[in-house]
Every structure is written in structure tokens, then in C-alpha cells.
């Protein structure tokens, strides 16, 4: 089985993962992360979870300042993503990626609605609420989670088309004496004209034929179904089982699955955040269960395989020198959800004795948390994004309050009896090896 997986299954998976579109998406989605993290900090300050502090910030008038910082960072993450994906595609192809990334932003804006519709907070003469439309305006919702799939599609298309123009030499070439920055702007002129013209035609066709836009069509036909698909038991199974399955063979499964699923999970995060800001965070109002925070705080918390249970055994019950030594090395990194010392030191990779708890632990924590939210034991996660290295318990409190924090502690504790008998068995093997038996 190991030979079959290593020689047939894993190579196919890796070829798919290393294709240009998937590589561009994985690398491009890294660009929004710093702004999401910083914006999340300002969001926490702007909507502080402790009411007396929140009231004080409102009283002195700085809560709006914090929210403005959030609105200019976290809230426009799709704009960073479309730039990053296109830039990564073109840069990895050997060309200057900055003009292409800027062109992708332009294309993204063209294909969005050019108006914002809101429901007025006042009553008209008929005593009913009124819709107001602002023309020639950019709806910021399409620059955030709502426009994430649009950003991925545009990022890949612009990256591919721009690279095609470069490879075919269909550009304006200036003499070598012209400064490089000036030459680069003219190099991008022809592909920019072609892509902007094409995007404008697409915008016009959707307006004429369906009175809609490409962005709205993508959201309705592709993004919404994908988000719902990721938000059920199948989505939980995918993000719990596949990462540890790949890790067992030494492949960084967490990065692969996160790279592919991250746009959907971050979009789910953003939807929850919108509901949380409006005070309507509930499943009845459309909140998602499976989000990026769900993945990072309950499935990869303390590292792939939720190995805190193994570490606890290593600290308390281990008899072998190998386990005792690795326990000291893992305590620090484990607090920040890094468990490579255990993965490769025990090892868990290609270890048939430890494969059952390694796969079982995240499946148990993932499905238990899914149904705990579904049946109202804990609330949906609020959409606040925290760095994946945030220590557990702290992260649980930030993404869901004290109930989620207690549940996270409970989930971490559950991994101890899952790992204990298998770790004990493997520990005896290590002791025998160390004694030369």
C-alpha cells in the first residue's frame, strides 16, 4: 500500500498541486494575510469583546478610527488576492509581475457593479423603508470575502493572458537606452489594452443580456454553491482527513489543503464577520460553521494531527529517552501550533503504530466541533481572523468568546486518550530499541 501511494497516488497529487494555476493561487493568497492579521487586530479594538472597554472607546470616539483601519485592510482582502495571484503567475513565468498585478485590479473593478444599493434607515411618506442607490460607486463588499472567487478567476485569467502576450513578444519594445521603469510601462501597454477591452466587453454583455455583472454571476453560480459545499460534513471530512493523510507520507498536507480551500474558508469567515458586526451571528441568519478559523483552531491547532495529546503523554508518561528528549523540544513550538519536531522526530511520518491516532484526532475534534455549532452547544465562530501561530485557548477566546474557548480546551483534552494507548505502545518499542533488545 505504501509503495502504491508513494509511486502512484502521491505523484499525481503533487503534479496537480504544482501546476501553475494552483501554485499561483497558493502563493498569491499569502499576500492578503499580513493585512488580514493587522486588520483583525483593529477590528477587535473597534468591536472590543469587553463591554466597558468598548463603551469607553465609543465615548471618546476612537472606535470609528479602529474600524476605518479594518475597512482599509481586512475588508478589502480580495483586492490584495487578485494582485497577488496575478503577480505570482507572471513573476514565476519570468516576467515583471507588478504591471500585471495592477492590471488585474483594474479588471476586477471593471467586472463589478458600478453602484451601491443600501436600505435607508429612515421612513418615507408611506412609512416603509426605502432603497437608495449610489451610482458610479465601488461596493466594497466585492473587494472582500464576497469577491474572493472572482479575484481568483480574474487573477488566473489575467496572469495567463498577460504571460501569453509576453511569451509571444506582442509588446511595445523600446530602445535599451530607455530607463527600465519607463520601458516596463510600455511593455504592459498592449496586453493591458487587450485585457481591459475584453473585460469591458464582458461587462457590457452581462449588462445587456442579464442586467447583472460578471462579479454577481460568479458569486451566484460558483462562489455561493462552493461555500455551502465546504460548509457541510463533506467539507469537514476533506479538511480533517486529507492533511494528515498526506502528512503521513511526508507531504505538507496542511499547506496543500489550506492553499486550495483557503479562499472558500476565508470567504466563510468574512460572511460570519459581517453577521457578527450586525449582531446577527447565527445559523438561522446564514452563518457558516466551517471557516478558516474552524480549520486553524480545531483541526490544525497544536499542529497537524492535533498532537497535543501525544505531547502530554511524552511529558507525563514517556519512558524512552527519545520521547522524553523530544518532549522538551516540542513544548515551545507546540504552544504556537508548530509540531515538526514530533512529525519527524518521533516520527509520525510513515509510522504504522501512530497512524490511527494521528488521523483520528483531527477527525474527532473537527466533527465534534461541527456538530457542537450545528446543535447550538457553542456559537458560530465570529469571523475574526487570528494568525495560525496564536496559542490555543487565546485563539479560541478571540474567534468565539468564552464558550468556544472552553470547547477548544475540551477538544484538546480529548486528544490525550486518543493518543495515549498508541503512544504507550510505541514508547515500549523505543525503550526496547534503546536497550538493544
Tab-separated table of C-alpha atoms in Angstrom:
chain	number	residue	atom	x	y	z
A	1	UNK	CA	0.000	0.000	0.000
A	2	UNK	CA	2.831	2.357	0.890
A	3	UNK	CA	4.552	1.677	-2.436
A	4	UNK	CA	1.317	2.205	-4.366
A	5	UNK	CA	0.607	5.500	-2.632
A	6	UNK	CA	4.183	6.767	-2.943
A	7	UNK	CA	4.615	5.715	-6.566
A	8	UNK	CA	1.155	6.343	-7.991
A	9	UNK	CA	-1.136	8.415	-5.784
A	10	UNK	CA	1.200	10.994	-4.243
A	11	UNK	CA	2.956	11.875	-7.557
A	12	UNK	CA	-0.441	12.597	-9.140
A	13	UNK	CA	-1.426	14.786	-6.193
A	14	UNK	CA	1.886	16.648	-6.316
A	15	UNK	CA	1.652	17.212	-10.076
A	16	UNK	CA	-1.755	18.785	-9.547
A	17	UNK	CA	-0.556	20.872	-6.610
A	18	UNK	CA	2.462	22.103	-8.566
A	19	UNK	CA	0.510	23.205	-11.642
A	20	UNK	CA	0.801	26.889	-12.492
A	21	UNK	CA	-2.801	27.813	-11.506
A	22	UNK	CA	-2.667	26.089	-8.111
A	23	UNK	CA	0.836	27.416	-7.391
A	24	UNK	CA	-0.236	30.953	-8.303
A	25	UNK	CA	-3.319	30.670	-6.088
A	26	UNK	CA	-1.372	29.269	-3.107
A	27	UNK	CA	1.390	31.877	-3.387
A	28	UNK	CA	-0.974	34.706	-4.247
A	29	UNK	CA	-3.215	34.055	-1.263
A	30	UNK	CA	-0.247	34.733	1.013
A	31	UNK	CA	-0.270	38.427	0.097
A	32	UNK	CA	-3.544	39.308	1.891
A	33	UNK	CA	-2.538	37.514	5.118
A	34	UNK	CA	-0.485	40.333	6.758
A	35	UNK	CA	-3.285	42.830	6.102
A	36	UNK	CA	-5.923	40.391	7.334
A	37	UNK	CA	-3.984	39.872	10.567
A	38	UNK	CA	-3.352	43.588	11.177
A	39	UNK	CA	-6.922	44.433	10.202
A	40	UNK	CA	-8.217	41.788	12.604
A	41	UNK	CA	-6.377	43.497	15.455
A	42	UNK	CA	-8.082	46.801	14.673
A	43	UNK	CA	-11.409	45.011	14.310
A	44	UNK	CA	-11.029	43.558	17.813
A	45	UNK	CA	-10.266	47.038	19.109
A	46	UNK	CA	-13.165	48.568	17.173
A	47	UNK	CA	-15.598	45.954	18.493
A	48	UNK	CA	-13.916	45.130	21.774
A	49	UNK	CA	-15.344	41.952	23.367
A	50	UNK	CA	-15.422	43.529	26.857
A	51	UNK	CA	-18.363	45.947	27.004
A	52	UNK	CA	-16.950	48.570	29.443
A	53	UNK	CA	-13.854	48.961	27.244
A	54	UNK	CA	-15.978	49.049	24.084
A	55	UNK	CA	-18.222	51.723	25.633
A	56	UNK	CA	-15.184	53.811	26.585
A	57	UNK	CA	-13.771	53.633	23.031
A	58	UNK	CA	-17.164	54.734	21.695
A	59	UNK	CA	-17.407	57.547	24.226
A	60	UNK	CA	-14.063	59.063	23.254
A	61	UNK	CA	-14.811	58.473	19.572
A	62	UNK	CA	-11.935	56.250	18.525
A	63	UNK	CA	-13.915	53.101	17.727
A	64	UNK	CA	-14.551	54.562	14.256
A	65	UNK	CA	-10.796	55.055	13.842
A	66	UNK	CA	-10.185	51.377	14.512
A	67	UNK	CA	-12.937	50.352	12.088
A	68	UNK	CA	-11.500	52.621	9.413
A	69	UNK	CA	-8.183	50.780	9.713
A	70	UNK	CA	-10.091	47.489	9.411
A	71	UNK	CA	-12.001	48.761	6.376
A	72	UNK	CA	-8.746	49.644	4.637
A	73	UNK	CA	-7.059	46.296	5.289
A	74	UNK	CA	-9.016	43.155	6.246
A	75	UNK	CA	-12.175	44.330	4.472
A	76	UNK	CA	-10.513	44.544	1.029
A	77	UNK	CA	-8.609	41.253	1.107
A	78	UNK	CA	-9.867	40.168	-2.345
A	79	UNK	CA	-8.122	43.189	-3.838
A	80	UNK	CA	-4.807	42.015	-2.383
A	81	UNK	CA	-5.563	38.476	-3.542
A	82	UNK	CA	-6.211	39.380	-7.177
A	83	UNK	CA	-2.948	41.312	-7.286
A	84	UNK	CA	-1.016	38.543	-5.540
A	85	UNK	CA	-2.316	35.706	-7.726
A	86	UNK	CA	-1.577	37.550	-10.980
A	87	UNK	CA	1.781	38.744	-9.730
A	88	UNK	CA	2.768	35.223	-8.693
A	89	UNK	CA	1.702	33.733	-12.050
A	90	UNK	CA	3.604	36.305	-14.126
A	91	UNK	CA	6.638	36.534	-11.843
A	92	UNK	CA	7.034	32.744	-11.764
A	93	UNK	CA	6.917	32.829	-15.569
A	94	UNK	CA	9.979	35.087	-15.589
A	95	UNK	CA	8.384	38.488	-16.207
A	96	UNK	CA	7.747	41.632	-14.175
A	97	UNK	CA	4.637	40.830	-12.158
A	98	UNK	CA	3.798	44.312	-10.840
A	99	UNK	CA	2.170	45.745	-14.015
A	100	UNK	CA	0.199	42.523	-14.415
A	101	UNK	CA	-0.971	42.674	-10.785
A	102	UNK	CA	-2.151	46.259	-11.204
A	103	UNK	CA	-3.894	45.275	-14.433
A	104	UNK	CA	-5.711	42.522	-12.531
A	105	UNK	CA	-7.001	45.100	-10.029
A	106	UNK	CA	-8.331	47.220	-12.903
A	107	UNK	CA	-10.017	44.185	-14.452
A	108	UNK	CA	-11.513	43.196	-11.110
A	109	UNK	CA	-13.076	46.646	-10.698
A	110	UNK	CA	-14.440	46.717	-14.264
A	111	UNK	CA	-16.306	43.444	-13.799
A	112	UNK	CA	-18.014	44.544	-10.572
A	113	UNK	CA	-21.250	46.537	-10.169
A	114	UNK	CA	-20.752	50.291	-10.539
A	115	UNK	CA	-23.295	51.206	-7.919
A	116	UNK	CA	-24.078	50.575	-4.255
A	117	UNK	CA	-27.611	49.853	-3.073
A	118	UNK	CA	-28.495	50.258	0.574
A	119	UNK	CA	-31.675	50.231	2.633
A	120	UNK	CA	-32.312	53.620	4.196
A	121	UNK	CA	-32.600	53.912	7.949
A	122	UNK	CA	-35.458	56.401	7.602
A	123	UNK	CA	-39.103	56.018	6.624
A	124	UNK	CA	-40.673	57.657	3.596
A	125	UNK	CA	-44.202	59.032	3.407
A	126	UNK	CA	-45.662	55.529	3.052
A	127	UNK	CA	-43.966	54.508	6.308
A	128	UNK	CA	-41.885	51.838	4.587
A	129	UNK	CA	-38.127	51.537	4.253
A	130	UNK	CA	-36.562	52.847	1.060
A	131	UNK	CA	-33.717	51.581	-1.118
A	132	UNK	CA	-31.091	54.145	-2.052
A	133	UNK	CA	-28.666	53.652	-4.911
A	134	UNK	CA	-25.328	55.434	-5.247
A	135	UNK	CA	-24.188	55.461	-8.887
A	136	UNK	CA	-20.554	55.362	-10.041
A	137	UNK	CA	-19.500	53.868	-6.735
A	138	UNK	CA	-17.486	50.797	-5.780
A	139	UNK	CA	-19.288	48.401	-3.453
A	140	UNK	CA	-16.569	47.415	-1.001
A	141	UNK	CA	-18.262	44.068	-0.372
A	142	UNK	CA	-16.855	42.871	-3.714
A	143	UNK	CA	-13.349	43.779	-2.550
A	144	UNK	CA	-13.678	41.491	0.474
A	145	UNK	CA	-14.829	37.943	1.044
A	146	UNK	CA	-17.783	38.268	-1.324
A	147	UNK	CA	-15.406	38.825	-4.224
A	148	UNK	CA	-12.824	36.149	-3.385
A	149	UNK	CA	-13.702	33.623	-6.109
A	150	UNK	CA	-13.949	36.488	-8.596
A	151	UNK	CA	-10.448	37.545	-7.537
A	152	UNK	CA	-9.099	34.020	-8.055
A	153	UNK	CA	-10.645	33.681	-11.516
A	154	UNK	CA	-9.504	37.114	-12.657
A	155	UNK	CA	-6.057	36.652	-11.123
A	156	UNK	CA	-5.517	33.430	-13.033
A	157	UNK	CA	-7.001	34.676	-16.320
A	158	UNK	CA	-5.057	37.926	-16.318
A	159	UNK	CA	-1.872	36.102	-15.306
A	160	UNK	CA	-2.300	33.574	-18.124
A	161	UNK	CA	-3.232	36.130	-20.829
A	162	UNK	CA	-0.535	38.607	-19.803
A	163	UNK	CA	2.113	35.865	-19.823
A	164	UNK	CA	0.916	34.739	-23.265
A	165	UNK	CA	1.477	38.252	-24.644
A	166	UNK	CA	4.933	38.315	-23.082
A	167	UNK	CA	5.922	34.915	-24.473
A	168	UNK	CA	4.679	35.797	-27.951
A	169	UNK	CA	6.520	39.122	-27.834
A	170	UNK	CA	3.323	41.080	-28.522
A	171	UNK	CA	4.501	44.187	-26.719
A	172	UNK	CA	5.900	47.629	-27.437
A	173	UNK	CA	9.676	47.378	-27.392
A	174	UNK	CA	11.705	50.486	-26.646
A	175	UNK	CA	15.456	51.033	-27.159
A	176	UNK	CA	17.833	49.836	-24.442
A	177	UNK	CA	18.653	53.455	-23.585
A	178	UNK	CA	15.151	53.990	-22.212
A	179	UNK	CA	15.012	53.622	-18.392
A	180	UNK	CA	13.718	50.212	-17.307
A	181	UNK	CA	10.737	51.607	-15.372
A	182	UNK	CA	9.582	53.559	-18.423
A	183	UNK	CA	10.135	50.571	-20.702
A	184	UNK	CA	8.152	48.324	-18.345
A	185	UNK	CA	5.117	50.606	-18.520
A	186	UNK	CA	5.131	50.466	-22.322
A	187	UNK	CA	5.705	46.708	-22.266
A	188	UNK	CA	2.422	46.315	-20.381
A	189	UNK	CA	0.536	48.656	-22.720
A	190	UNK	CA	-0.558	46.141	-25.373
A	191	UNK	CA	-1.702	43.339	-23.014
A	192	UNK	CA	-3.354	45.961	-20.791
A	193	UNK	CA	-5.303	47.378	-23.741
A	194	UNK	CA	-6.401	43.904	-24.826
A	195	UNK	CA	-7.401	42.718	-21.354
A	196	UNK	CA	-9.226	45.930	-20.384
A	197	UNK	CA	-11.076	45.920	-23.704
A	198	UNK	CA	-12.058	42.278	-23.178
A	199	UNK	CA	-13.221	42.958	-19.611
A	200	UNK	CA	-15.299	45.912	-20.802
A	201	UNK	CA	-16.978	43.751	-23.453
A	202	UNK	CA	-17.754	41.090	-20.837
A	203	UNK	CA	-19.213	43.776	-18.554
A	204	UNK	CA	-21.386	45.096	-21.378
A	205	UNK	CA	-22.643	41.652	-22.402
A	206	UNK	CA	-23.696	40.763	-18.857
A	207	UNK	CA	-25.458	44.127	-18.543
A	208	UNK	CA	-27.330	43.747	-21.828
A	209	UNK	CA	-28.192	40.061	-21.634
A	210	UNK	CA	-28.878	39.604	-17.942
A	211	UNK	CA	-28.930	43.040	-16.299
A	212	UNK	CA	-26.219	41.807	-13.999
A	213	UNK	CA	-22.424	41.765	-13.785
A	214	UNK	CA	-19.773	39.101	-14.088
A	215	UNK	CA	-18.996	39.504	-10.369
A	216	UNK	CA	-22.603	38.913	-9.343
A	217	UNK	CA	-22.921	35.949	-11.720
A	218	UNK	CA	-19.753	34.316	-10.356
A	219	UNK	CA	-20.944	34.844	-6.793
A	220	UNK	CA	-24.354	33.324	-7.509
A	221	UNK	CA	-23.301	30.436	-9.768
A	222	UNK	CA	-19.891	29.444	-8.355
A	223	UNK	CA	-18.924	31.011	-5.032
A	224	UNK	CA	-22.167	30.518	-3.113
A	225	UNK	CA	-22.500	26.788	-4.002
A	226	UNK	CA	-18.817	26.175	-3.261
A	227	UNK	CA	-19.061	27.916	0.102
A	228	UNK	CA	-22.094	25.831	1.015
A	229	UNK	CA	-20.343	22.652	-0.149
A	230	UNK	CA	-17.343	23.436	2.032
A	231	UNK	CA	-19.652	24.170	4.950
A	232	UNK	CA	-21.038	20.661	5.441
A	233	UNK	CA	-19.846	17.244	6.632
A	234	UNK	CA	-18.056	16.618	3.326
A	235	UNK	CA	-16.057	19.817	3.798
A	236	UNK	CA	-15.173	18.785	7.344
A	237	UNK	CA	-14.079	15.340	6.154
A	238	UNK	CA	-11.904	16.888	3.453
A	239	UNK	CA	-10.061	19.317	5.709
A	240	UNK	CA	-9.655	16.828	8.572
A	241	UNK	CA	-8.649	13.686	6.705
A	242	UNK	CA	-6.614	14.820	3.710
A	243	UNK	CA	-3.952	16.907	5.542
A	244	UNK	CA	-2.936	14.121	7.939
A	245	UNK	CA	-3.177	11.503	5.185
A	246	UNK	CA	-0.643	13.467	3.123
A	247	UNK	CA	1.480	14.259	6.185
A	248	UNK	CA	1.776	10.537	6.930
A	249	UNK	CA	3.753	10.234	3.703
A	250	UNK	CA	5.865	13.301	4.462
A	251	UNK	CA	3.924	15.722	2.253
A	252	UNK	CA	2.944	19.045	3.863
A	253	UNK	CA	-0.771	18.296	3.789
A	254	UNK	CA	-1.861	21.333	5.821
A	255	UNK	CA	-0.333	23.745	3.330
A	256	UNK	CA	-1.768	21.900	0.333
A	257	UNK	CA	-5.326	21.695	1.654
A	258	UNK	CA	-5.240	25.203	3.081
A	259	UNK	CA	-3.885	26.572	-0.188
A	260	UNK	CA	-6.778	25.075	-2.139
A	261	UNK	CA	-9.563	25.564	0.415
A	262	UNK	CA	-8.393	28.854	1.928
A	263	UNK	CA	-10.295	31.172	-0.453
A	264	UNK	CA	-13.584	29.469	0.395
A	265	UNK	CA	-12.856	29.243	4.114
A	266	UNK	CA	-11.771	32.886	4.292
A	267	UNK	CA	-14.951	33.862	2.427
A	268	UNK	CA	-16.956	31.915	5.012
A	269	UNK	CA	-15.002	33.789	7.682
A	270	UNK	CA	-15.888	37.111	6.065
A	271	UNK	CA	-19.604	36.266	5.877
A	272	UNK	CA	-19.610	35.402	9.592
A	273	UNK	CA	-17.783	38.611	10.377
A	274	UNK	CA	-20.444	40.636	8.562
A	275	UNK	CA	-23.176	38.941	10.595
A	276	UNK	CA	-21.168	39.409	13.798
A	277	UNK	CA	-20.776	43.135	13.146
A	278	UNK	CA	-24.523	43.398	12.561
A	279	UNK	CA	-25.305	41.476	15.752
A	280	UNK	CA	-26.915	38.653	13.725
A	281	UNK	CA	-24.379	35.858	14.042
A	282	UNK	CA	-26.453	32.678	13.980
A	283	UNK	CA	-27.013	29.708	11.710
A	284	UNK	CA	-30.581	30.882	11.113
A	285	UNK	CA	-29.184	34.086	9.619
A	286	UNK	CA	-26.814	32.181	7.334
A	287	UNK	CA	-23.661	31.915	9.447
A	288	UNK	CA	-21.149	29.298	8.330
A	289	UNK	CA	-19.798	26.527	10.531
A	290	UNK	CA	-16.680	25.637	8.548
A	291	UNK	CA	-14.402	28.661	8.262
A	292	UNK	CA	-10.685	29.346	8.171
A	293	UNK	CA	-10.782	29.810	11.937
A	294	UNK	CA	-12.571	26.451	12.282
A	295	UNK	CA	-9.741	24.812	10.332
A	296	UNK	CA	-6.924	26.506	12.242
A	297	UNK	CA	-8.370	26.479	15.765
A	298	UNK	CA	-9.861	22.970	15.827
A	299	UNK	CA	-8.191	20.863	13.128
A	300	UNK	CA	-4.588	22.024	12.916
A	301	UNK	CA	-4.384	23.543	16.403
A	302	UNK	CA	-1.103	22.475	18.095
A	303	UNK	CA	-0.074	21.226	14.638
A	304	UNK	CA	-1.321	18.737	12.062
A	305	UNK	CA	-2.956	15.775	13.762
A	306	UNK	CA	-3.757	17.883	16.879
A	307	UNK	CA	-0.725	16.300	18.520
A	308	UNK	CA	-1.117	17.940	21.940
A	309	UNK	CA	-2.382	14.587	23.259
A	310	UNK	CA	0.836	12.905	22.161
A	311	UNK	CA	2.953	15.671	23.694
A	312	UNK	CA	1.125	15.301	27.010
A	313	UNK	CA	1.972	11.592	27.051
A	314	UNK	CA	5.579	12.377	26.172
A	315	UNK	CA	5.804	14.770	29.130
A	316	UNK	CA	3.951	12.647	31.686
A	317	UNK	CA	4.206	9.003	30.725
A	318	UNK	CA	7.170	8.546	28.390
A	319	UNK	CA	9.902	6.099	29.412
A	320	UNK	CA	12.133	6.237	26.337
A	321	UNK	CA	14.946	8.745	26.079
A	322	UNK	CA	13.790	9.679	22.577
A	323	UNK	CA	10.296	10.680	23.669
A	324	UNK	CA	11.492	12.482	26.805
A	325	UNK	CA	14.032	14.479	24.812
A	326	UNK	CA	11.579	15.378	22.047
A	327	UNK	CA	9.006	16.451	24.650
A	328	UNK	CA	11.370	19.201	25.810
A	329	UNK	CA	11.936	20.317	22.218
A	330	UNK	CA	8.230	20.348	21.327
A	331	UNK	CA	6.769	22.269	24.290
A	332	UNK	CA	7.792	25.692	22.942
A	333	UNK	CA	6.855	25.208	19.269
A	334	UNK	CA	3.690	23.319	20.226
A	335	UNK	CA	2.338	26.380	22.027
A	336	UNK	CA	2.434	28.145	18.663
A	337	UNK	CA	0.921	25.241	16.686
A	338	UNK	CA	4.209	24.025	15.233
A	339	UNK	CA	4.787	20.288	15.564
A	340	UNK	CA	7.507	19.370	13.052
A	341	UNK	CA	9.755	18.073	15.904
A	342	UNK	CA	7.088	15.449	16.619
A	343	UNK	CA	6.170	14.758	12.999
A	344	UNK	CA	9.748	13.965	12.024
A	345	UNK	CA	11.300	13.241	15.424
A	346	UNK	CA	9.037	10.521	16.851
A	347	UNK	CA	8.342	10.175	13.867
A	348	UNK	CA	4.677	10.261	12.935
A	349	UNK	CA	5.587	10.221	9.250
A	350	UNK	CA	5.398	6.636	7.912
A	351	UNK	CA	4.869	5.286	11.428
A	352	UNK	CA	2.241	2.493	11.269
A	353	UNK	CA	1.913	2.343	15.064
A	354	UNK	CA	0.890	6.014	15.323
A	355	UNK	CA	-1.150	6.404	12.139
A	356	UNK	CA	-4.539	5.683	13.803
A	357	UNK	CA	-4.476	8.471	16.433
A	358	UNK	CA	-2.712	10.820	14.007
A	359	UNK	CA	-5.675	10.571	11.623
A	360	UNK	CA	-8.383	10.054	14.251
A	361	UNK	CA	-7.625	13.080	16.465
A	362	UNK	CA	-8.416	15.851	13.925
A	363	UNK	CA	-11.417	13.902	12.617
A	364	UNK	CA	-12.831	13.712	16.159
A	365	UNK	CA	-12.129	17.366	17.003
A	366	UNK	CA	-13.371	18.553	13.598
A	367	UNK	CA	-16.670	16.669	13.546
A	368	UNK	CA	-17.318	17.230	17.261
A	369	UNK	CA	-16.918	20.970	16.784
A	370	UNK	CA	-19.036	20.935	13.625
A	371	UNK	CA	-21.968	19.314	15.418
A	372	UNK	CA	-21.422	21.385	18.556
A	373	UNK	CA	-22.027	24.502	16.446
A	374	UNK	CA	-24.814	22.887	14.422
A	375	UNK	CA	-26.761	21.920	17.548
A	376	UNK	CA	-26.133	25.213	19.353
A	377	UNK	CA	-23.746	23.975	22.053
A	378	UNK	CA	-21.314	26.712	21.017
A	379	UNK	CA	-21.961	29.713	18.737
A	380	UNK	CA	-20.664	30.003	15.168
A	381	UNK	CA	-17.157	31.448	15.007
A	382	UNK	CA	-17.286	35.218	14.691
A	383	UNK	CA	-15.074	35.583	11.604
A	384	UNK	CA	-12.251	37.425	13.363
A	385	UNK	CA	-9.012	36.171	11.845
A	386	UNK	CA	-6.051	35.408	14.080
A	387	UNK	CA	-2.603	34.219	12.953
A	388	UNK	CA	-2.352	30.424	12.853
A	389	UNK	CA	0.509	30.662	15.346
A	390	UNK	CA	-1.745	32.180	18.030
A	391	UNK	CA	-1.593	29.882	21.086
A	392	UNK	CA	-4.662	27.729	21.711
A	393	UNK	CA	-7.144	28.913	24.348
A	394	UNK	CA	-6.256	32.526	23.475
A	395	UNK	CA	-7.239	31.869	19.871
A	396	UNK	CA	-10.452	30.145	20.964
A	397	UNK	CA	-11.495	33.153	23.016
A	398	UNK	CA	-10.782	35.612	20.204
A	399	UNK	CA	-12.673	33.723	17.496
A	400	UNK	CA	-15.708	32.819	19.583
A	401	UNK	CA	-15.704	34.052	23.171
A	402	UNK	CA	-15.538	32.084	26.397
A	403	UNK	CA	-17.791	29.224	25.241
A	404	UNK	CA	-15.597	28.499	22.229
A	405	UNK	CA	-12.507	28.835	24.425
A	406	UNK	CA	-13.818	26.187	26.851
A	407	UNK	CA	-14.796	23.951	23.946
A	408	UNK	CA	-11.314	24.265	22.470
A	409	UNK	CA	-9.816	23.204	25.813
A	410	UNK	CA	-12.203	20.237	25.861
A	411	UNK	CA	-11.210	19.228	22.316
A	412	UNK	CA	-7.519	19.412	23.187
A	413	UNK	CA	-8.127	17.258	26.261
A	414	UNK	CA	-9.940	14.634	24.166
A	415	UNK	CA	-6.790	14.031	22.138
A	416	UNK	CA	-4.994	12.695	25.222
A	417	UNK	CA	-6.952	9.397	25.487
A	418	UNK	CA	-6.867	9.138	21.679
A	419	UNK	CA	-3.074	9.228	21.562
A	420	UNK	CA	-2.217	7.635	24.923
A	421	UNK	CA	-2.519	3.858	24.242
A	422	UNK	CA	-0.768	4.114	20.873
A	423	UNK	CA	1.967	6.374	22.235
A	424	UNK	CA	2.461	3.987	25.146
A	425	UNK	CA	2.824	1.048	22.778
A	426	UNK	CA	5.328	2.895	20.596
A	427	UNK	CA	7.193	4.109	23.674
A	428	UNK	CA	7.769	0.489	24.694
A	429	UNK	CA	9.184	-0.221	21.239
A	430	UNK	CA	11.579	2.717	21.595
A	431	UNK	CA	12.643	1.570	25.069
A	432	UNK	CA	13.393	-1.898	23.704
A	433	UNK	CA	15.405	-0.388	20.872
A	434	UNK	CA	17.381	1.811	23.262
A	435	UNK	CA	18.200	-1.231	25.423
A	436	UNK	CA	19.263	-3.144	22.323
A	437	UNK	CA	16.641	-5.832	22.841
